[in-house]
GROMACS .gro file of C-alpha atoms in nm:
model
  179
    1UNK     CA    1   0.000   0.000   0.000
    2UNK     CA    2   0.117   0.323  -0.123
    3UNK     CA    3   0.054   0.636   0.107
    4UNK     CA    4   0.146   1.000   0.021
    5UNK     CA    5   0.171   1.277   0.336
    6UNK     CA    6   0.196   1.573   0.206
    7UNK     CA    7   0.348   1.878   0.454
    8UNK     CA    8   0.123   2.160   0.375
    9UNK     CA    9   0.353   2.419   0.586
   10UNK     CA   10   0.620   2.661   0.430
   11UNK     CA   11   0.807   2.633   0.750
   12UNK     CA   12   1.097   2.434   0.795
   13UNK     CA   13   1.089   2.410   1.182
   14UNK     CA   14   0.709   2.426   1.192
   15UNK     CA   15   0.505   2.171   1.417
   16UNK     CA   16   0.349   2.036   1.061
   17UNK     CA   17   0.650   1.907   0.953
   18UNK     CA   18   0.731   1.754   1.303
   19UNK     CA   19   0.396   1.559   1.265
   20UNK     CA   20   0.478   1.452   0.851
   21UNK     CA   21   0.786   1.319   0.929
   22UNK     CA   22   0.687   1.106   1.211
   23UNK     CA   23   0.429   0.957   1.000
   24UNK     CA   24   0.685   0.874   0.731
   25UNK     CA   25   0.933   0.744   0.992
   26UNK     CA   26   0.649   0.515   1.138
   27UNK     CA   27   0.464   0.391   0.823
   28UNK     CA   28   0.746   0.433   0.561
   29UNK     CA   29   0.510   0.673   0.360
   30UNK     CA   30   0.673   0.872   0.098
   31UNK     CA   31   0.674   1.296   0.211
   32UNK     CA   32   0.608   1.566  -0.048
   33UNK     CA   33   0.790   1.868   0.208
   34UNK     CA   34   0.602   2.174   0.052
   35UNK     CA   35   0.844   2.333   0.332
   36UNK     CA   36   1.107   2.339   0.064
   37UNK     CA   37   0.947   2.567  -0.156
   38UNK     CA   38   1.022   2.415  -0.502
   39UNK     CA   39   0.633   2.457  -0.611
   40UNK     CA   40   0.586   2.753  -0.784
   41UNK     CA   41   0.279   3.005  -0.714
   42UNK     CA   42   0.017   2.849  -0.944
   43UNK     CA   43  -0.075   3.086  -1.212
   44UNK     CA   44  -0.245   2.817  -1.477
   45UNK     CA   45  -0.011   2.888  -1.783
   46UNK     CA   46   0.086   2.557  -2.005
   47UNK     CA   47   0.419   2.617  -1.934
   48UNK     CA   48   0.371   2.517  -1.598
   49UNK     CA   49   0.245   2.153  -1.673
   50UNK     CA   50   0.645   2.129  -1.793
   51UNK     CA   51   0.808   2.193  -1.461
   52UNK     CA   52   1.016   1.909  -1.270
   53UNK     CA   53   0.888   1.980  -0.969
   54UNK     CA   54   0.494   1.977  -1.077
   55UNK     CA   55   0.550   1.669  -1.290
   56UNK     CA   56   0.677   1.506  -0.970
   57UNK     CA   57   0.423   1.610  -0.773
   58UNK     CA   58   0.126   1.499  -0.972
   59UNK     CA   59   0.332   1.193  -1.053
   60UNK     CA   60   0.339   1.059  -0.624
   61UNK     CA   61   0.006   1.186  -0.572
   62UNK     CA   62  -0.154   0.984  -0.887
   63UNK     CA   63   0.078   0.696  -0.818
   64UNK     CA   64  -0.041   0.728  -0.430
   65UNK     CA   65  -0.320   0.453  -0.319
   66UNK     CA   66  -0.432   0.738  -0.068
   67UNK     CA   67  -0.305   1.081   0.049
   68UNK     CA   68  -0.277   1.204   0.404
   69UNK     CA   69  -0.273   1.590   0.391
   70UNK     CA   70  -0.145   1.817   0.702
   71UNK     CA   71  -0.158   2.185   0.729
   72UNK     CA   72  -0.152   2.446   0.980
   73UNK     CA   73  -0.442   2.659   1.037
   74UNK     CA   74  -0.376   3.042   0.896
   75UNK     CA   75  -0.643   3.280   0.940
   76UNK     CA   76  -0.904   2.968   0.979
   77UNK     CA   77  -0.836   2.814   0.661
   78UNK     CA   78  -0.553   2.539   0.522
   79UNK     CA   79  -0.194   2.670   0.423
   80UNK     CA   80  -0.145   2.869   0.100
   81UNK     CA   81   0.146   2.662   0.043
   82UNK     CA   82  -0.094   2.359   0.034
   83UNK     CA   83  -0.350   2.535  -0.094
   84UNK     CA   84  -0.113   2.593  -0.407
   85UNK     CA   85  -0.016   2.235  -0.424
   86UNK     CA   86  -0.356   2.160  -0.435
   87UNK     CA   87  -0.419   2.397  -0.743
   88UNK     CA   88  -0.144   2.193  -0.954
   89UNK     CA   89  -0.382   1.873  -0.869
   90UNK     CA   90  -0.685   1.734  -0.996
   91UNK     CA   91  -0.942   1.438  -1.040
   92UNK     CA   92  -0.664   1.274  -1.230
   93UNK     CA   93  -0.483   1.236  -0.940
   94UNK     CA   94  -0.730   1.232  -0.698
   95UNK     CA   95  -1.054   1.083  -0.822
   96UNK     CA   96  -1.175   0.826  -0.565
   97UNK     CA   97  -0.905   0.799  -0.355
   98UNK     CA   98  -0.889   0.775  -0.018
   99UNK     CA   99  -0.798   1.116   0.158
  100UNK     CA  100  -0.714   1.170   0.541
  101UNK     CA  101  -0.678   1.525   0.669
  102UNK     CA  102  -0.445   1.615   0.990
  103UNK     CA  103  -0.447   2.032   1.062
  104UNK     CA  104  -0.205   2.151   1.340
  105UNK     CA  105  -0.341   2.438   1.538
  106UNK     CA  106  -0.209   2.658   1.776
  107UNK     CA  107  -0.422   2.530   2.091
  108UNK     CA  108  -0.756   2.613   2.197
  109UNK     CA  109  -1.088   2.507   1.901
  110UNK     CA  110  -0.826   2.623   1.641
  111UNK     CA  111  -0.788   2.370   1.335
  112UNK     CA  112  -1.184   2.253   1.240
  113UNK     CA  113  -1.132   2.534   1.011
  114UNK     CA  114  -0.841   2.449   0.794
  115UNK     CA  115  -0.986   2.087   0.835
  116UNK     CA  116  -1.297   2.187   0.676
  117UNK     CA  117  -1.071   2.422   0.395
  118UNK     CA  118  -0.927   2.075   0.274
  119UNK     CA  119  -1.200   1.905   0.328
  120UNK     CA  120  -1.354   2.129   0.076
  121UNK     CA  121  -1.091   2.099  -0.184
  122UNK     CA  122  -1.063   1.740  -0.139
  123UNK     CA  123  -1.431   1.744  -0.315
  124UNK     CA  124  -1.335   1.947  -0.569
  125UNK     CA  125  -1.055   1.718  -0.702
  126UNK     CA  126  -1.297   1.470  -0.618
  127UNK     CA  127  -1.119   1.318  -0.361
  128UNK     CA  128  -1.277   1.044  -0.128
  129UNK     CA  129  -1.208   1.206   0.224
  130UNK     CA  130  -1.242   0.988   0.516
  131UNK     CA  131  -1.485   1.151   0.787
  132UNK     CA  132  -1.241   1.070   1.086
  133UNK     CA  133  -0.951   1.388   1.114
  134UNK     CA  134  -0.694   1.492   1.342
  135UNK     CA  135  -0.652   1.845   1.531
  136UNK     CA  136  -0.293   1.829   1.658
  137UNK     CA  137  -0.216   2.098   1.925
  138UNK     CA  138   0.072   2.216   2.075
  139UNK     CA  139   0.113   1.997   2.395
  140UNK     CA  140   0.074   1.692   2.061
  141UNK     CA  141   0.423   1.716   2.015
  142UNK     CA  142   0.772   1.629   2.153
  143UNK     CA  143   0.961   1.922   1.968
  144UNK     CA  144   1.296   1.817   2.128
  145UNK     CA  145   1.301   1.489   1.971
  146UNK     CA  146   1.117   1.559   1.667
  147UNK     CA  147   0.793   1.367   1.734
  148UNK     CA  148   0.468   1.318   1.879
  149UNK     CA  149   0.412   1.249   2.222
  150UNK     CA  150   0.206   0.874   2.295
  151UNK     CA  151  -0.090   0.962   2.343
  152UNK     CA  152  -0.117   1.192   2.024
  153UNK     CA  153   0.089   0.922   1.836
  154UNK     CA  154  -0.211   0.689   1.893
  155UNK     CA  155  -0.462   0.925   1.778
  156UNK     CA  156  -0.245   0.949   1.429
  157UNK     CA  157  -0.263   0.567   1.445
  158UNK     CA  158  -0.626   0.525   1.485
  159UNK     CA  159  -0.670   0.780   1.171
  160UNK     CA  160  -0.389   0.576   0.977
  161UNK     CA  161  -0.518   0.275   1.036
  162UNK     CA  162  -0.883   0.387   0.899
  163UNK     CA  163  -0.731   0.507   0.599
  164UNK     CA  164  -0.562   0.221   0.535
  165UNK     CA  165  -0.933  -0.003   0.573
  166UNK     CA  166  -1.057   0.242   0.329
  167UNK     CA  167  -0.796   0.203   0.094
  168UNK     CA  168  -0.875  -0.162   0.104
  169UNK     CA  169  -1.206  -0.064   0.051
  170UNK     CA  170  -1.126   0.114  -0.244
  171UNK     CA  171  -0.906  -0.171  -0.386
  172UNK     CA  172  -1.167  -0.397  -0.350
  173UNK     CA  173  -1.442  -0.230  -0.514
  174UNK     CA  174  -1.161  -0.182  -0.839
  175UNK     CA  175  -1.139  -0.570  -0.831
  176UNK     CA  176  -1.500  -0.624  -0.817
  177UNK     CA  177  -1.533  -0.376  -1.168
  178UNK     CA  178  -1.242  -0.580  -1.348
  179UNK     CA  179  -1.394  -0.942  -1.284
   0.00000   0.00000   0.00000
């Protein structure tokens, strides 16, 4: 099984990368790290369909059996880094597939928002978001050693986990339309 996480923050230190890479070090996902910046603002030219970097992205994401997605909450919405991933991507890469969305929020009810900002784009690529998501907060994580702490680490198992069964799901249904 092939899962995607895509870091939806521009920061390099940021909590949303803390949280990405402990789900790649635990499930040996691949990481698209939009915290590197090589995604250029998406202005819908043809010439932009060319670019390494694009080609690659829409390349993991359409080669991806399901896609976890993690942003920080800005101003009650998603990331405008992932945000402008998101613009580069389409049904062709997403149609159907399984989707689960982690936001990390600052503390307090912070997150629901840029949950339900990718929630909302995950429809319009057509995207098959799972209903259970994550709201990381600040007390989540274990900065110092660059991961979560247990009892947050269980909640990102309990949403892996389900995106894995609907994955299955998913694969099963394709088997059922080729026999």
């Amino acid at each position: 099984m092939k899962i995607v996480v895509i870091n939806g923050s521009p920061r390099k230190s940021g909590r949303t990368g803390v949280a990405s890479r402990f789900i790649q070090r635990s499930y040996h996902t691949d990481l698209i790290d939009l915290s590197e910046g090589e995604i250029p603002l998406y202005n819908g030219e043809a010439y932009q369909d060319e670019l390494e970097n694009v080609k690659m992205l829409r390349e993991k994401v359409k080669g991806a059996d399901a896609v976890l997605l993690l942003s920080p909450e800005y101003h009650s919405g998603m990331s405008g880094a992932l945000k402008n991933a998101m613009d580069y991507l389409g049904s062709v890469q997403f149609h159907s597939k399984p989707v689960g969305l982690i936001a990390v929020a600052g503390g307090g009810k912070g997150g629901i928002n840029a949950l339900n900002n990718m929630r909302t784009v995950g429809r319009g690529v057509y995207a098959n978001v799972i209903p259970k998501q994550l709201v990381l907060d600040p007390h989540c994580f274990n900065l110092e050693n660059d991961t979560l702490n247990e009892e947050s680490a269980n909640l990102v198992d309990a949403l892996y986990k389900e995106l894995t069964m609907y994955v299955e799901m998913h694969q099963y249904v394709l088997r059922k339309k080729e026999a």
